[in-house]
């Protein structure tokens, strides 16, 4: 596989559940990003990892917990979410955070999350 | 801090007509500017980017954008719309301050009428 792959594509979870979103890239990139896309709102940057180190946490509630075990994989662990957390969660990658400025990002297709 | 404003949440054009999607940015240092396109049920795809080289930037699918520093604008154009151009378009800005973050606009949905 090439590009950025996100699984699952769709997820419905209750407010008391625990689930995880997975992102995998086969591009040899070293920076990975989580964005939240809600209807009628700009994309919100959530977390940035560069060479497996978290470089940005954009005031995200603790019910969202990221994990980056290596440069190819990024997870978003979810627990006790609220209905307003329902959104499309997008993963992206770039060579590193500096080259993300020069070359832009490669995005996955997203996970559509519904919290009931 | 950077910011980006896209004027018009929806734009409708006829097939064959000029496409113009507007983007204005704010950045205290020279910016990096991007346009991305999102088709239904897909992620964002990079259309084109400005990184301080030529001010007129050509991208994929016949799109181009012009960086105008005096107007703080980076509008996206295409001379002749195709039905396949119907999608949502996002303008984004980054710079080398503040952690190299990329900030996206709210998006403009383009409708193309036959």
Tab-separated table of C-alpha atoms in Angstrom:
chain	number	residue	atom	x	y	z
A	1	UNK	CA	0.000	0.000	0.000
A	2	UNK	CA	1.072	3.556	-0.592
A	3	UNK	CA	0.022	6.878	0.884
A	4	UNK	CA	-1.715	7.401	4.191
A	5	UNK	CA	-4.217	4.780	5.354
A	6	UNK	CA	-6.731	5.344	8.135
A	7	UNK	CA	-8.818	2.684	9.847
A	8	UNK	CA	-11.615	2.276	10.493
A	9	UNK	CA	-13.362	4.435	7.881
A	10	UNK	CA	-16.473	4.705	10.040
A	11	UNK	CA	-16.919	4.301	13.795
A	12	UNK	CA	-19.974	4.595	15.997
A	13	UNK	CA	-19.305	4.554	19.713
A	14	UNK	CA	-21.159	5.175	22.934
A	15	UNK	CA	-20.048	7.831	25.370
A	16	UNK	CA	-18.657	5.238	27.779
A	17	UNK	CA	-16.731	3.227	25.177
A	18	UNK	CA	-13.018	3.161	24.522
A	19	UNK	CA	-11.847	2.946	20.934
A	20	UNK	CA	-8.782	3.764	18.876
A	21	UNK	CA	-8.217	5.289	15.452
A	22	UNK	CA	-5.229	4.107	13.455
A	23	UNK	CA	-3.152	5.916	10.843
A	24	UNK	CA	-0.347	4.325	8.841
A	25	UNK	CA	1.862	5.914	6.200
A	26	UNK	CA	4.143	4.190	3.719
A	27	UNK	CA	5.847	7.333	2.451
A	28	UNK	CA	8.930	7.344	4.664
A	29	UNK	CA	7.715	10.525	6.341
A	30	UNK	CA	8.748	11.543	9.832
A	31	UNK	CA	5.990	13.990	10.787
A	32	UNK	CA	2.392	12.993	11.412
A	33	UNK	CA	-0.639	15.065	12.304
A	34	UNK	CA	-4.189	14.633	13.608
A	35	UNK	CA	-6.851	17.088	12.431
A	36	UNK	CA	-10.542	17.255	13.364
A	37	UNK	CA	-13.000	18.269	10.642
A	38	UNK	CA	-16.446	19.282	11.869
A	39	UNK	CA	-19.286	20.505	9.695
A	40	UNK	CA	-19.072	24.209	8.843
A	41	UNK	CA	-15.839	24.725	10.805
A	42	UNK	CA	-12.218	24.999	9.689
A	43	UNK	CA	-9.981	22.005	10.141
A	44	UNK	CA	-8.685	21.987	13.707
A	45	UNK	CA	-5.132	20.866	14.331
A	46	UNK	CA	-5.066	18.481	17.290
A	47	UNK	CA	-1.607	16.922	17.578
A	48	UNK	CA	1.730	16.971	15.777
A	49	UNK	CA	4.492	14.395	16.011
A	50	UNK	CA	7.957	14.897	14.508
A	51	UNK	CA	10.361	11.936	14.604
A	52	UNK	CA	8.002	10.254	17.137
A	53	UNK	CA	8.108	13.210	19.526
A	54	UNK	CA	4.976	15.207	20.188
A	55	UNK	CA	5.607	18.825	19.207
A	56	UNK	CA	2.083	20.190	19.389
A	57	UNK	CA	-0.978	19.593	21.537
A	58	UNK	CA	-3.503	22.197	20.523
A	59	UNK	CA	-5.353	22.294	23.862
A	60	UNK	CA	-7.085	19.026	23.096
A	61	UNK	CA	-9.227	17.519	25.909
A	62	UNK	CA	-7.634	14.574	27.698
A	63	UNK	CA	-10.363	12.220	26.466
A	64	UNK	CA	-8.279	12.203	23.261
A	65	UNK	CA	-4.914	10.513	23.742
A	66	UNK	CA	-2.420	10.227	20.868
A	67	UNK	CA	0.293	7.634	20.495
A	68	UNK	CA	3.130	7.503	17.977
A	69	UNK	CA	5.108	4.265	18.447
A	70	UNK	CA	7.191	4.836	15.311
A	71	UNK	CA	7.348	7.255	12.399
A	72	UNK	CA	4.966	5.158	10.309
A	73	UNK	CA	2.111	4.766	12.778
A	74	UNK	CA	-0.092	7.166	14.659
A	75	UNK	CA	-3.009	6.318	16.921
A	76	UNK	CA	-5.735	8.351	18.543
A	77	UNK	CA	-7.176	6.687	21.626
A	78	UNK	CA	-10.695	7.770	22.534
A	79	UNK	CA	-12.561	7.402	25.827
A	80	UNK	CA	-15.666	8.926	27.404
A	81	UNK	CA	-16.347	11.091	24.371
A	82	UNK	CA	-19.187	13.562	23.999
A	83	UNK	CA	-21.657	13.849	21.108
A	84	UNK	CA	-19.949	17.092	20.026
A	85	UNK	CA	-16.818	15.041	19.331
A	86	UNK	CA	-18.578	13.514	16.335
A	87	UNK	CA	-16.546	14.568	13.290
A	88	UNK	CA	-14.225	13.403	10.547
A	89	UNK	CA	-10.766	12.765	11.985
A	90	UNK	CA	-8.006	13.206	9.438
A	91	UNK	CA	-4.443	12.018	9.656
A	92	UNK	CA	-1.704	13.624	7.576
A	93	UNK	CA	2.027	13.228	7.126
A	94	UNK	CA	5.008	15.127	5.735
A	95	UNK	CA	8.739	14.472	5.415
A	96	UNK	CA	9.213	16.422	8.631
A	97	UNK	CA	7.523	19.473	10.083
A	98	UNK	CA	9.880	21.812	8.242
A	99	UNK	CA	9.448	20.137	4.869
A	100	UNK	CA	5.709	20.143	5.495
A	101	UNK	CA	5.961	23.835	4.733
A	102	UNK	CA	7.854	23.275	1.491
A	103	UNK	CA	5.902	20.338	0.149
A	104	UNK	CA	2.549	20.298	1.940
A	105	UNK	CA	0.881	17.335	3.580
A	106	UNK	CA	-0.409	13.976	2.419
A	107	UNK	CA	-3.780	13.213	3.976
A	108	UNK	CA	-5.604	9.977	4.659
A	109	UNK	CA	-9.285	9.545	3.821
A	110	UNK	CA	-10.314	10.018	7.435
A	111	UNK	CA	-12.372	8.203	10.046
A	112	UNK	CA	-15.984	9.347	10.343
A	113	UNK	CA	-16.711	9.176	14.082
A	114	UNK	CA	-20.216	9.292	15.515
A	115	UNK	CA	-20.659	9.447	19.284
A	116	UNK	CA	-24.081	8.352	20.503
B	1	UNK	CA	-0.344	34.130	14.665
B	2	UNK	CA	-1.391	33.136	11.188
B	3	UNK	CA	-4.980	33.068	10.004
B	4	UNK	CA	-6.786	32.500	6.735
B	5	UNK	CA	-10.189	33.648	5.515
B	6	UNK	CA	-12.018	32.153	2.577
B	7	UNK	CA	-14.679	34.444	1.185
B	8	UNK	CA	-17.831	32.551	0.319
B	9	UNK	CA	-18.710	29.171	1.752
B	10	UNK	CA	-20.375	28.201	-1.548
B	11	UNK	CA	-19.576	29.159	-5.129
B	12	UNK	CA	-21.604	28.037	-8.134
B	13	UNK	CA	-20.394	28.283	-11.733
B	14	UNK	CA	-21.517	26.908	-15.070
B	15	UNK	CA	-19.444	24.312	-16.858
B	16	UNK	CA	-16.867	26.131	-18.982
B	17	UNK	CA	-16.974	29.300	-16.891
B	18	UNK	CA	-14.145	30.851	-14.914
B	19	UNK	CA	-13.608	29.542	-11.401
B	20	UNK	CA	-12.469	32.076	-8.780
B	21	UNK	CA	-12.153	31.064	-5.130
B	22	UNK	CA	-10.957	33.766	-2.772
B	23	UNK	CA	-8.477	33.470	0.065
B	24	UNK	CA	-6.953	36.142	2.273
B	25	UNK	CA	-4.305	35.399	4.854
B	26	UNK	CA	-2.648	36.985	7.822
B	27	UNK	CA	0.951	36.256	8.779
B	28	UNK	CA	3.590	38.332	10.524
B	29	UNK	CA	6.388	36.703	8.508
B	30	UNK	CA	6.637	35.508	4.897
B	31	UNK	CA	3.975	32.853	4.565
B	32	UNK	CA	3.756	29.463	2.948
B	33	UNK	CA	0.367	29.186	1.229
B	34	UNK	CA	-1.512	26.151	-0.015
B	35	UNK	CA	-4.719	25.136	-1.721
B	36	UNK	CA	-6.137	21.690	-1.055
B	37	UNK	CA	-9.171	19.971	-2.591
B	38	UNK	CA	-11.467	17.484	-0.869
B	39	UNK	CA	-13.787	15.216	-2.851
B	40	UNK	CA	-16.697	13.506	-1.047
B	41	UNK	CA	-15.658	10.816	1.421
B	42	UNK	CA	-11.975	11.500	0.850
B	43	UNK	CA	-9.133	13.296	2.565
B	44	UNK	CA	-7.540	16.514	1.355
B	45	UNK	CA	-5.302	16.514	-1.717
B	46	UNK	CA	-2.693	19.195	-2.367
B	47	UNK	CA	-3.571	21.303	-5.436
B	48	UNK	CA	-0.731	23.798	-5.349
B	49	UNK	CA	1.599	25.683	-3.035
B	50	UNK	CA	3.424	29.006	-2.777
B	51	UNK	CA	6.777	28.907	-1.018
B	52	UNK	CA	8.377	32.275	-1.926
B	53	UNK	CA	9.382	31.430	-5.481
B	54	UNK	CA	7.220	32.615	-8.413
B	55	UNK	CA	4.125	34.551	-7.351
B	56	UNK	CA	1.958	32.808	-9.950
B	57	UNK	CA	1.738	29.164	-9.036
B	58	UNK	CA	0.389	26.432	-11.281
B	59	UNK	CA	-1.097	23.288	-9.813
B	60	UNK	CA	-2.830	20.125	-10.851
B	61	UNK	CA	-6.045	19.892	-12.880
B	62	UNK	CA	-5.504	23.284	-14.554
B	63	UNK	CA	-5.726	25.352	-11.361
B	64	UNK	CA	-3.451	28.266	-10.569
B	65	UNK	CA	-3.141	30.857	-7.819
B	66	UNK	CA	-1.423	34.213	-7.531
B	67	UNK	CA	0.297	35.445	-4.379
B	68	UNK	CA	-0.323	39.171	-3.890
B	69	UNK	CA	1.532	40.442	-0.855
B	70	UNK	CA	0.040	43.939	-1.019
B	71	UNK	CA	-3.465	42.459	-0.864
B	72	UNK	CA	-2.537	39.540	1.426
B	73	UNK	CA	-4.404	37.323	-1.001
B	74	UNK	CA	-3.906	33.951	-2.650
B	75	UNK	CA	-6.958	33.449	-4.854
B	76	UNK	CA	-7.451	30.205	-6.781
B	77	UNK	CA	-8.549	30.296	-10.412
B	78	UNK	CA	-9.267	27.978	-13.299
B	79	UNK	CA	-10.189	29.323	-16.747
B	80	UNK	CA	-12.835	26.725	-17.561
B	81	UNK	CA	-14.748	24.672	-15.001
B	82	UNK	CA	-15.408	20.974	-15.473
B	83	UNK	CA	-18.089	18.958	-13.744
B	84	UNK	CA	-15.313	16.974	-12.073
B	85	UNK	CA	-14.114	20.143	-10.292
B	86	UNK	CA	-17.112	20.039	-7.964
B	87	UNK	CA	-15.581	19.594	-4.511
B	88	UNK	CA	-14.611	21.526	-1.399
B	89	UNK	CA	-11.495	23.693	-1.575
B	90	UNK	CA	-9.380	24.722	1.382
B	91	UNK	CA	-6.828	27.508	1.592
B	92	UNK	CA	-4.091	27.076	4.210
B	93	UNK	CA	-1.216	29.133	5.618
B	94	UNK	CA	1.951	28.177	7.467
B	95	UNK	CA	5.113	29.921	8.533
B	96	UNK	CA	8.299	29.051	10.354
B	97	UNK	CA	7.181	30.548	13.627
B	98	UNK	CA	4.831	28.993	16.155
B	99	UNK	CA	5.809	25.394	15.629
B	100	UNK	CA	5.422	25.202	11.855
B	101	UNK	CA	1.667	24.737	12.161
B	102	UNK	CA	-0.579	24.773	9.097
B	103	UNK	CA	-3.839	26.649	9.599
B	104	UNK	CA	-6.768	25.936	7.292
B	105	UNK	CA	-9.648	28.099	6.169
B	106	UNK	CA	-13.262	27.033	6.577
B	107	UNK	CA	-13.479	25.828	2.985
B	108	UNK	CA	-15.425	26.808	-0.121
B	109	UNK	CA	-17.714	24.314	-1.752
B	110	UNK	CA	-17.668	24.597	-5.542
B	111	UNK	CA	-20.773	23.587	-7.496
B	112	UNK	CA	-20.545	23.194	-11.267
B	113	UNK	CA	-23.762	23.402	-13.282
B	114	UNK	CA	-24.189	21.642	-16.616
